[in-house]
Tab-separated table of C-alpha atoms and ligand atoms in Angstrom:
chain	number	residue	atom	x	y	z
A	1	MET	CA	120.175	-2.768	79.314
A	2	ASP	CA	119.708	0.819	78.188
A	3	LEU	CA	120.375	1.617	74.556
A	4	TYR	CA	121.752	4.812	73.115
A	5	GLU	CA	119.345	6.973	71.147
A	6	TYR	CA	120.893	5.924	67.838
A	7	GLN	CA	120.614	2.227	68.731
A	8	GLY	CA	116.991	2.618	69.776
A	9	LYS	CA	116.302	4.450	66.533
A	10	GLU	CA	117.907	1.604	64.597
A	11	LEU	CA	115.413	-0.759	66.246
A	12	PHE	CA	112.583	1.696	65.573
A	13	ARG	CA	113.583	1.743	61.920
A	14	ARG	CA	113.561	-2.059	61.760
A	15	PHE	CA	110.005	-2.097	63.089
A	16	GLY	CA	108.837	0.565	60.660
A	17	ILE	CA	108.787	3.628	62.899
A	18	PRO	CA	109.948	6.655	60.894
A	19	VAL	CA	113.199	8.258	62.058
A	20	SER	CA	115.549	10.783	60.460
A	21	GLU	CA	118.609	9.766	58.521
A	22	GLY	CA	121.800	9.941	60.569
A	23	ARG	CA	125.385	8.837	61.112
A	24	LEU	CA	127.496	8.015	64.139
A	25	ALA	CA	130.608	10.107	64.828
A	26	THR	CA	133.273	9.927	67.508
A	27	THR	CA	135.431	12.871	66.406
A	28	PRO	CA	134.684	16.396	65.121
A	29	HIS	CA	136.204	15.350	61.818
A	30	GLU	CA	133.785	12.415	61.499
A	31	ALA	CA	130.931	14.737	62.442
A	32	ARG	CA	131.890	17.018	59.562
A	33	ALA	CA	132.074	14.079	57.137
A	34	ALA	CA	128.687	12.866	58.342
A	35	ALA	CA	127.181	16.300	57.787
A	36	VAL	CA	128.604	16.380	54.248
A	37	GLU	CA	127.073	12.994	53.449
A	38	ILE	CA	123.701	13.921	54.920
A	39	GLY	CA	123.701	17.332	53.206
A	40	GLY	CA	121.944	20.420	54.565
A	41	PRO	CA	121.412	21.374	58.197
A	42	VAL	CA	122.030	18.676	60.794
A	43	VAL	CA	121.580	18.291	64.512
A	44	VAL	CA	124.567	17.114	66.566
A	45	LYS	CA	123.365	14.925	69.418
A	46	ALA	CA	125.362	13.679	72.412
A	47	GLN	CA	124.896	9.939	72.871
A	48	VAL	CA	124.772	9.278	76.602
A	49	LEU	CA	122.628	6.907	78.633
A	50	THR	CA	120.727	9.670	80.372
A	51	GLY	CA	117.969	12.101	79.445
A	52	GLY	CA	117.836	15.880	79.449
A	53	ARG	CA	120.668	16.209	76.959
A	54	GLY	CA	119.062	19.216	75.318
A	55	LYS	CA	119.020	21.270	78.510
A	56	ALA	CA	122.606	20.213	79.292
A	57	GLY	CA	123.908	21.577	75.978
A	58	GLY	CA	124.318	18.147	74.422
A	59	ILE	CA	122.108	18.840	71.384
A	60	LYS	CA	122.942	21.528	68.852
A	61	LEU	CA	121.862	22.473	65.368
A	62	ALA	CA	124.442	23.071	62.655
A	63	ASP	CA	123.739	24.627	59.258
A	64	THR	CA	127.014	23.645	57.612
A	65	PRO	CA	129.563	20.810	57.898
A	66	GLU	CA	132.048	23.313	59.384
A	67	GLU	CA	129.553	24.236	62.034
A	68	ALA	CA	128.817	20.549	62.713
A	69	GLU	CA	132.540	19.978	63.262
A	70	GLN	CA	132.676	22.884	65.673
A	71	ARG	CA	129.560	21.846	67.617
A	72	ALA	CA	130.899	18.271	67.788
A	73	GLY	CA	134.122	19.582	69.339
A	74	GLU	CA	132.074	21.397	71.971
A	75	ILE	CA	129.871	18.435	72.827
A	76	LEU	CA	132.445	15.609	72.827
A	77	GLY	CA	133.896	15.179	76.313
A	78	LEU	CA	131.018	17.066	77.924
A	79	ASP	CA	129.867	15.589	81.219
A	80	ILE	CA	126.102	15.180	81.213
A	81	ARG	CA	124.882	14.102	84.644
A	82	GLY	CA	127.982	12.007	85.202
A	83	HIS	CA	128.048	10.585	81.668
A	84	VAL	CA	130.946	11.670	79.480
A	85	VAL	CA	130.070	12.119	75.810
A	86	ARG	CA	132.157	9.868	73.559
A	87	ARG	CA	129.736	9.300	70.701
A	88	LEU	CA	127.661	11.672	68.628
A	89	TRP	CA	124.656	11.071	66.453
A	90	ILE	CA	124.589	13.407	63.477
A	91	GLU	CA	121.079	13.564	62.122
A	92	ARG	CA	119.310	15.461	59.369
A	93	ALA	CA	117.737	18.436	61.133
A	94	SER	CA	113.959	18.390	61.328
A	95	GLU	CA	111.562	21.284	61.331
A	96	ILE	CA	109.246	21.076	64.268
A	97	ALA	CA	105.558	22.001	64.218
A	98	LYS	CA	104.429	19.936	67.203
A	99	GLU	CA	105.985	17.665	69.812
A	100	TYR	CA	104.070	14.746	71.308
A	101	TYR	CA	105.045	12.134	73.872
A	102	LEU	CA	104.597	8.387	73.476
A	103	SER	CA	105.838	5.459	75.544
A	104	ILE	CA	105.243	1.863	76.532
A	105	THR	CA	106.457	0.441	79.827
A	106	PHE	CA	105.450	-2.379	82.104
A	107	ASP	CA	103.035	-1.649	84.872
A	108	ARG	CA	104.154	-4.360	87.252
A	109	GLY	CA	101.139	-3.840	89.500
A	110	ALA	CA	98.747	-4.392	86.616
A	111	LYS	CA	101.012	-7.059	85.082
A	112	GLN	CA	100.442	-5.478	81.691
A	113	PRO	CA	102.222	-3.208	79.246
A	114	LEU	CA	101.085	0.382	79.619
A	115	PHE	CA	100.905	2.924	76.813
A	116	MET	CA	101.193	6.592	77.673
A	117	PHE	CA	100.470	9.221	75.083
A	118	THR	CA	100.030	12.973	75.189
A	119	ALA	CA	100.041	15.855	72.767
A	120	GLU	CA	101.961	17.837	75.390
A	121	GLY	CA	105.342	16.356	74.585
A	122	GLY	CA	108.860	17.684	74.377
A	123	VAL	CA	108.957	18.531	78.067
A	124	ASP	CA	109.463	16.318	81.110
A	125	ILE	CA	106.636	13.834	81.167
A	126	GLU	CA	106.652	13.874	84.979
A	127	GLN	CA	105.736	17.553	84.694
A	128	VAL	CA	102.779	16.796	82.390
A	129	ALA	CA	101.615	14.030	84.731
A	130	GLU	CA	101.669	16.507	87.606
A	131	ASP	CA	100.358	19.685	85.970
A	132	SER	CA	97.753	18.286	83.584
A	133	PRO	CA	97.174	14.601	84.321
A	134	GLU	CA	94.022	14.652	82.161
A	135	ALA	CA	96.191	15.352	79.112
A	136	LEU	CA	98.121	12.117	79.596
A	137	VAL	CA	96.243	9.148	78.134
A	138	ARG	CA	97.011	5.771	79.676
A	139	LEU	CA	96.062	2.489	78.116
A	140	TYR	CA	96.784	-1.093	79.124
A	141	VAL	CA	97.308	-3.868	76.624
A	142	ASP	CA	96.348	-7.418	77.464
A	143	PRO	CA	99.527	-9.303	76.538
A	144	LEU	CA	97.525	-12.304	75.339
A	145	GLU	CA	95.200	-10.302	73.085
A	146	GLY	CA	97.976	-8.016	71.872
A	147	PHE	CA	97.502	-4.476	70.674
A	148	GLN	CA	94.160	-3.895	68.934
A	149	PRO	CA	93.236	-1.209	66.394
A	150	TYR	CA	90.477	0.160	68.646
A	151	GLN	CA	93.145	0.810	71.262
A	152	ALA	CA	95.086	2.953	68.800
A	153	ARG	CA	91.937	5.004	68.181
A	154	ARG	CA	91.343	5.352	71.899
A	155	LEU	CA	94.867	6.705	72.439
A	156	ILE	CA	94.666	9.064	69.455
A	157	TYR	CA	91.238	10.503	70.266
A	158	GLY	CA	92.080	10.586	73.962
A	159	ALA	CA	95.069	12.801	73.258
A	160	GLY	CA	92.925	15.032	71.055
A	161	ILE	CA	94.737	14.384	67.774
A	162	GLY	CA	92.260	15.663	65.179
A	163	ASP	CA	94.233	15.747	61.943
A	164	PRO	CA	93.388	12.655	59.819
A	165	GLY	CA	96.894	12.484	58.334
A	166	GLU	CA	98.457	12.477	61.781
A	167	GLN	CA	95.900	9.982	63.065
A	168	LYS	CA	96.791	7.522	60.352
A	169	GLN	CA	100.540	7.796	60.853
A	170	ILE	CA	100.285	7.644	64.642
A	171	ALA	CA	98.043	4.558	64.471
A	172	SER	CA	100.749	2.834	62.486
A	173	ILE	CA	103.510	4.028	64.856
A	174	LEU	CA	101.541	2.760	67.866
A	175	GLU	CA	101.240	-0.678	66.329
A	176	SER	CA	104.927	-0.739	65.371
A	177	LEU	CA	106.016	0.452	68.794
A	178	TYR	CA	104.074	-2.323	70.456
A	179	ALA	CA	105.653	-4.821	68.066
A	180	ALA	CA	109.104	-3.431	68.897
A	181	PHE	CA	108.380	-3.555	72.619
A	182	VAL	CA	107.310	-7.192	72.505
A	183	GLY	CA	109.702	-8.272	69.756
A	184	CYS	CA	112.782	-6.927	71.562
A	185	ASP	CA	111.672	-7.938	75.072
A	186	ALA	CA	111.832	-4.283	76.015
A	187	MET	CA	111.043	-2.838	79.425
A	188	LEU	CA	110.682	0.692	78.086
A	189	CYS	CA	110.199	2.239	74.653
A	190	GLU	CA	109.844	5.986	74.828
A	191	ILE	CA	109.597	8.578	72.070
A	192	ASN	CA	109.903	12.120	73.391
A	193	PRO	CA	109.348	14.032	71.305
A	194	LEU	CA	107.234	12.274	68.741
A	195	LEU	CA	107.545	14.989	66.175
A	196	VAL	CA	105.103	16.471	63.670
A	197	THR	CA	106.828	18.449	60.915
A	198	PRO	CA	105.219	21.493	59.254
A	199	ASP	CA	104.400	19.136	56.336
A	200	GLY	CA	102.456	16.882	58.690
A	201	GLU	CA	104.983	14.086	58.782
A	202	VAL	CA	105.154	12.205	62.106
A	203	LYS	CA	108.433	10.646	63.298
A	204	ALA	CA	110.496	9.696	66.319
A	205	LEU	CA	112.929	12.515	67.098
A	206	ASP	CA	114.321	10.777	70.194
A	207	SER	CA	114.442	7.254	71.565
A	208	LYS	CA	114.754	5.741	74.993
A	209	PHE	CA	114.921	1.990	74.722
A	210	THR	CA	115.544	-0.442	77.575
A	211	VAL	CA	115.779	-4.164	76.928
A	212	ASP	CA	115.294	-6.788	79.620
A	213	ASP	CA	118.772	-8.104	80.515
A	214	ASN	CA	117.331	-11.546	81.123
A	215	ALA	CA	116.093	-11.748	77.536
A	216	LEU	CA	119.317	-10.649	75.866
A	217	TYR	CA	120.297	-14.240	75.123
A	218	LYS	CA	117.425	-14.224	72.626
A	219	HIS	CA	118.739	-11.070	70.959
A	220	PRO	CA	122.458	-11.379	70.258
A	221	ASP	CA	122.270	-8.412	67.882
A	222	ILE	CA	120.977	-6.194	70.691
A	223	ALA	CA	123.310	-7.718	73.300
A	224	GLN	CA	126.310	-6.695	71.216
A	225	MET	CA	125.121	-3.084	71.263
A	226	ARG	CA	126.316	-2.832	74.854
A	227	ASP	CA	129.010	-0.202	75.315
A	228	THR	CA	131.340	-1.825	77.815
A	229	ALA	CA	133.595	1.241	77.851
A	230	ALA	CA	130.755	3.317	79.294
A	231	ALA	CA	129.903	0.867	82.081
A	232	ALA	CA	131.638	1.029	85.457
A	233	PRO	CA	134.630	-1.367	85.561
A	234	GLN	CA	133.010	-3.268	88.437
A	235	GLU	CA	129.938	-3.895	86.349
A	236	VAL	CA	132.010	-5.223	83.473
A	237	LEU	CA	133.942	-7.474	85.865
A	238	ALA	CA	130.742	-8.695	87.511
A	239	ARG	CA	129.167	-9.514	84.171
A	240	GLU	CA	132.282	-11.403	83.078
A	241	LYS	CA	132.260	-13.423	86.273
A	242	ASP	CA	128.510	-13.885	86.236
A	243	VAL	CA	128.121	-12.244	89.642
A	244	THR	CA	124.983	-10.269	90.459
A	245	TYR	CA	126.320	-6.840	91.364
A	246	VAL	CA	124.632	-3.532	92.076
A	247	LYS	CA	126.491	-0.290	92.723
A	248	LEU	CA	125.229	2.020	95.469
A	249	ASP	CA	126.841	5.075	96.995
A	250	GLY	CA	127.758	4.360	100.627
A	251	SER	CA	130.839	2.724	102.131
A	252	VAL	CA	129.912	-0.837	103.200
A	253	GLY	CA	130.351	-3.581	100.607
A	254	ILE	CA	127.754	-6.314	100.979
A	255	LEU	CA	127.886	-9.967	100.110
A	256	GLY	CA	124.945	-12.196	100.764
A	257	ASN	CA	123.279	-15.310	99.472
A	258	GLY	CA	119.832	-14.788	98.025
A	259	ALA	CA	118.042	-11.629	96.935
A	260	GLY	CA	115.779	-11.472	99.985
A	261	LEU	CA	118.632	-11.700	102.471
A	262	VAL	CA	120.661	-9.142	100.542
A	263	MET	CA	117.737	-6.700	100.525
A	264	SER	CA	117.241	-7.034	104.258
A	265	THR	CA	121.002	-6.629	104.750
A	266	LEU	CA	120.747	-3.239	103.055
A	267	ASP	CA	118.004	-2.322	105.506
A	268	VAL	CA	119.985	-3.467	108.515
A	269	ILE	CA	123.032	-1.468	107.403
A	270	ALA	CA	120.765	1.584	107.186
A	271	LEU	CA	119.345	0.758	110.617
A	272	ALA	CA	122.884	0.658	111.999
A	273	GLY	CA	123.435	4.154	110.611
A	274	GLY	CA	125.525	3.178	107.607
A	275	ARG	CA	125.179	3.152	103.853
A	276	PRO	CA	125.926	0.278	101.479
A	277	ALA	CA	128.568	0.895	98.809
A	278	ASN	CA	127.331	-1.965	96.670
A	279	PHE	CA	126.084	-5.505	96.942
A	280	CYS	CA	126.754	-8.914	95.453
A	281	ASP	CA	124.354	-11.795	95.592
A	282	LEU	CA	126.083	-15.181	95.686
A	283	GLY	CA	122.765	-16.870	95.004
A	284	GLY	CA	122.773	-20.452	96.157
A	285	GLY	CA	126.571	-20.652	95.911
A	286	GLY	CA	129.248	-20.094	98.502
A	287	ASP	CA	132.134	-22.084	97.088
A	288	ALA	CA	135.601	-20.554	97.059
A	289	GLU	CA	135.359	-19.631	93.380
A	290	GLY	CA	132.132	-17.693	93.829
A	291	VAL	CA	133.434	-15.983	96.959
A	292	VAL	CA	136.690	-14.943	95.265
A	293	ASP	CA	134.793	-13.570	92.268
A	294	ALA	CA	132.389	-11.592	94.440
A	295	LEU	CA	135.154	-10.256	96.712
A	296	GLU	CA	137.153	-9.180	93.681
A	297	VAL	CA	134.203	-7.250	92.319
A	298	ILE	CA	133.339	-5.665	95.670
A	299	THR	CA	136.866	-4.616	96.581
A	300	SER	CA	137.528	-3.082	93.171
A	301	ASP	CA	135.064	-0.361	94.177
A	302	ASP	CA	137.067	2.502	95.759
A	303	GLN	CA	134.182	3.552	97.957
A	304	VAL	CA	134.208	0.319	99.948
A	305	ARG	CA	135.648	0.749	103.457
A	306	SER	CA	134.415	-2.455	105.077
A	307	ILE	CA	132.741	-5.646	103.900
A	308	PHE	CA	129.718	-7.317	105.407
A	309	PHE	CA	129.476	-10.982	104.533
A	310	ASN	CA	125.974	-12.115	105.437
A	311	ILE	CA	125.085	-15.766	104.924
A	312	PHE	CA	122.033	-17.705	105.886
A	313	GLY	CA	122.699	-21.363	105.280
A	314	GLY	CA	119.869	-23.372	103.816
A	315	ILE	CA	120.954	-25.651	101.026
A	316	THR	CA	124.202	-23.692	101.192
A	317	ARG	CA	126.080	-24.980	104.242
A	318	CYS	CA	127.856	-22.462	106.449
A	319	ASP	CA	130.915	-24.679	106.951
A	320	GLU	CA	131.408	-24.709	103.182
A	321	VAL	CA	131.027	-20.969	102.995
A	322	ALA	CA	133.552	-20.591	105.832
A	323	ARG	CA	136.032	-22.734	103.914
A	324	GLY	CA	135.288	-20.698	100.803
A	325	ILE	CA	136.058	-17.477	102.667
A	326	LEU	CA	139.360	-18.866	103.967
A	327	GLN	CA	140.360	-20.146	100.542
A	328	ALA	CA	139.464	-16.814	99.014
A	329	LEU	CA	141.532	-14.955	101.607
A	330	GLY	CA	144.391	-17.335	100.912
A	331	ARG	CA	144.225	-16.514	97.221
A	332	MET	CA	143.857	-12.772	97.367
A	333	THR	CA	144.942	-9.994	99.675
A	334	ILE	CA	142.117	-7.950	101.073
A	335	GLU	CA	142.926	-4.914	103.129
A	336	HIS	CA	139.343	-4.110	104.075
A	337	PRO	CA	137.949	-5.397	107.345
A	338	ILE	CA	135.443	-8.182	106.753
A	339	VAL	CA	132.575	-8.842	109.113
A	340	VAL	CA	130.999	-12.268	108.800
A	341	ARG	CA	127.662	-13.403	110.061
A	342	LEU	CA	126.805	-17.054	109.544
A	343	ASP	CA	123.497	-18.547	110.489
A	344	GLY	CA	121.447	-21.580	109.501
A	345	THR	CA	122.728	-24.964	108.393
A	346	ASN	CA	126.087	-25.849	110.034
A	347	ALA	CA	126.525	-22.287	111.304
A	348	GLU	CA	128.349	-23.357	114.441
A	349	GLU	CA	130.829	-25.407	112.517
A	350	GLY	CA	131.343	-22.546	110.104
A	351	ARG	CA	132.028	-20.093	112.918
A	352	ARG	CA	134.419	-22.567	114.534
A	353	ILE	CA	136.359	-22.947	111.267
A	354	LEU	CA	136.718	-19.178	110.996
A	355	ALA	CA	137.630	-18.830	114.690
A	356	ASP	CA	140.314	-21.517	114.395
A	357	ALA	CA	141.900	-19.880	111.410
A	358	SER	CA	141.200	-16.348	112.681
A	359	PRO	CA	142.672	-14.515	109.722
A	360	PRO	CA	143.510	-10.846	110.344
A	361	ASN	CA	140.792	-8.343	109.428
A	362	LEU	CA	138.072	-10.952	109.839
A	363	HIS	CA	135.412	-10.350	112.477
A	364	VAL	CA	132.767	-12.944	113.190
A	365	GLU	CA	129.558	-11.655	114.743
A	366	PRO	CA	126.692	-13.781	116.051
A	367	THR	CA	123.717	-11.806	114.705
A	368	MET	CA	122.881	-9.824	111.631
A	369	LEU	CA	122.378	-6.617	113.620
A	370	ASP	CA	125.650	-6.993	115.535
A	371	ALA	CA	127.468	-7.649	112.292
A	372	ALA	CA	125.866	-4.652	110.593
A	373	ARG	CA	126.846	-2.371	113.490
A	374	ARG	CA	130.399	-3.671	113.380
A	375	ALA	CA	130.664	-3.230	109.604
A	376	VAL	CA	129.321	0.318	109.818
A	377	GLU	CA	131.729	1.132	112.643
A	378	LEU	CA	134.673	-0.271	110.681
A	379	ALA	CA	133.675	1.745	107.606
A	380	ARG	CA	134.016	5.017	109.511
B	401	LIG	P1	116.744	14.996	75.246
B	401	LIG	O1	116.934	16.400	75.682
B	401	LIG	O2	117.818	14.095	75.800
B	401	LIG	O3	115.389	14.467	75.527
B	401	LIG	O4	116.983	14.972	73.646
B	401	LIG	P2	115.960	15.083	72.406
B	401	LIG	O5	116.469	14.249	71.315
B	401	LIG	O6	114.571	14.833	72.844
B	401	LIG	O7	116.107	16.596	71.965
B	401	LIG	C1	115.768	17.644	72.822
B	401	LIG	C2	115.152	18.777	72.040
B	401	LIG	O8	116.049	19.233	71.054
B	401	LIG	C3	113.915	18.363	71.287
B	401	LIG	O9	112.756	18.399	72.081
B	401	LIG	C4	113.879	19.419	70.198
B	401	LIG	O10	113.236	20.570	70.680
B	401	LIG	C5	115.341	19.712	69.947
B	401	LIG	N1	115.739	19.014	68.711
B	401	LIG	C6	116.237	17.762	68.587
B	401	LIG	N2	116.406	17.424	67.303
B	401	LIG	C7	116.007	18.499	66.576
B	401	LIG	C8	115.916	18.785	65.188
B	401	LIG	O11	116.223	17.969	64.305
B	401	LIG	N3	115.456	20.028	64.830
B	401	LIG	C9	115.095	20.947	65.750
B	401	LIG	N4	114.652	22.122	65.323
B	401	LIG	N5	115.145	20.719	67.067
B	401	LIG	C10	115.598	19.513	67.481
B	402	LIG	MN1	113.928	13.580	74.446
């Protein structure tokens, strides 16, 4: 789950990472009121779950409350890379002397959290990594040992931070960021820019914070930060129904049982010259309830033109899945053509059940490749 900048900053604040004072606003009027309360120049910041807001015109300075109101009116409703701005963060404007970059993510290959730090912040970090890789300091933390003070010094000296005041503050921020990363079960904590003011004060001017969805049950306070209005309706529906759902951008809706099978189904659709619109993983299930839920989610996506139902029966029996499909079709009207491939335990019986009932729009194919070709053809 990705958090908005202001939510990430709230977590930063809790863990002792300095951030600027700010207020949330959803109307120009509220932005003005926020600016009055904060006093002095503010920065009006679009809250969207994507980066590059500055370049897209989503971040503007305002010297007076009137100006904040005006800037808010300009930014609200703006479409930033497909994300419409509905919330603003009004923050006390900072003076900028230097901009650094700091992040922690998981390096799955190394199975360890990875710190990245560079004094060349403010710009796209991918650019720094490409143009001057030596300027980007990388450091792994052994999750059992935790973050050690010598590691803070290594990062700071590695990035060439010479000012003792900055060194001290950054050492503390590094420790706090690691605590936030672990304490919130984060997958990413990024501060870009980590700001140094002309007075030498170091603070987080931006936040990118991603929390592991699977750990949200441990963090109800973070879980409730989710903005359901901003999520696609299919995703909200899928979450409600506890269906694993991923949106893609082709035209074939995919239903499978098990992550491995679903992944290979995506490949086979590509092999057949098509593109998946989305996929649902039924997991070990295949009962009517699960099938109805998944079909509801899949068909609510306008881009879907055909559905590929790919089941390999193991513990899940294909005859049960076949009955589930028929029950589901009895309970809901689906206009899309559905291509079914059943294999594994009781596959023959399952195919026979479907053949006997032969509901309209349902095509049973013997192999995964045949079924994929059919689904792609029907999506055209
Ligand atoms: P992003 O574009 O989505 O990464 O948004 P950021 O929060 O990182 O802001 C982008 C840029 O706007 C920063 O790198 C700063 O240069 C500028 N900016 C943001 N807040 C302030 C501020 O308080 N004062 C000044 N002078 N510039 C700011
Ligand atoms: Mn930024």
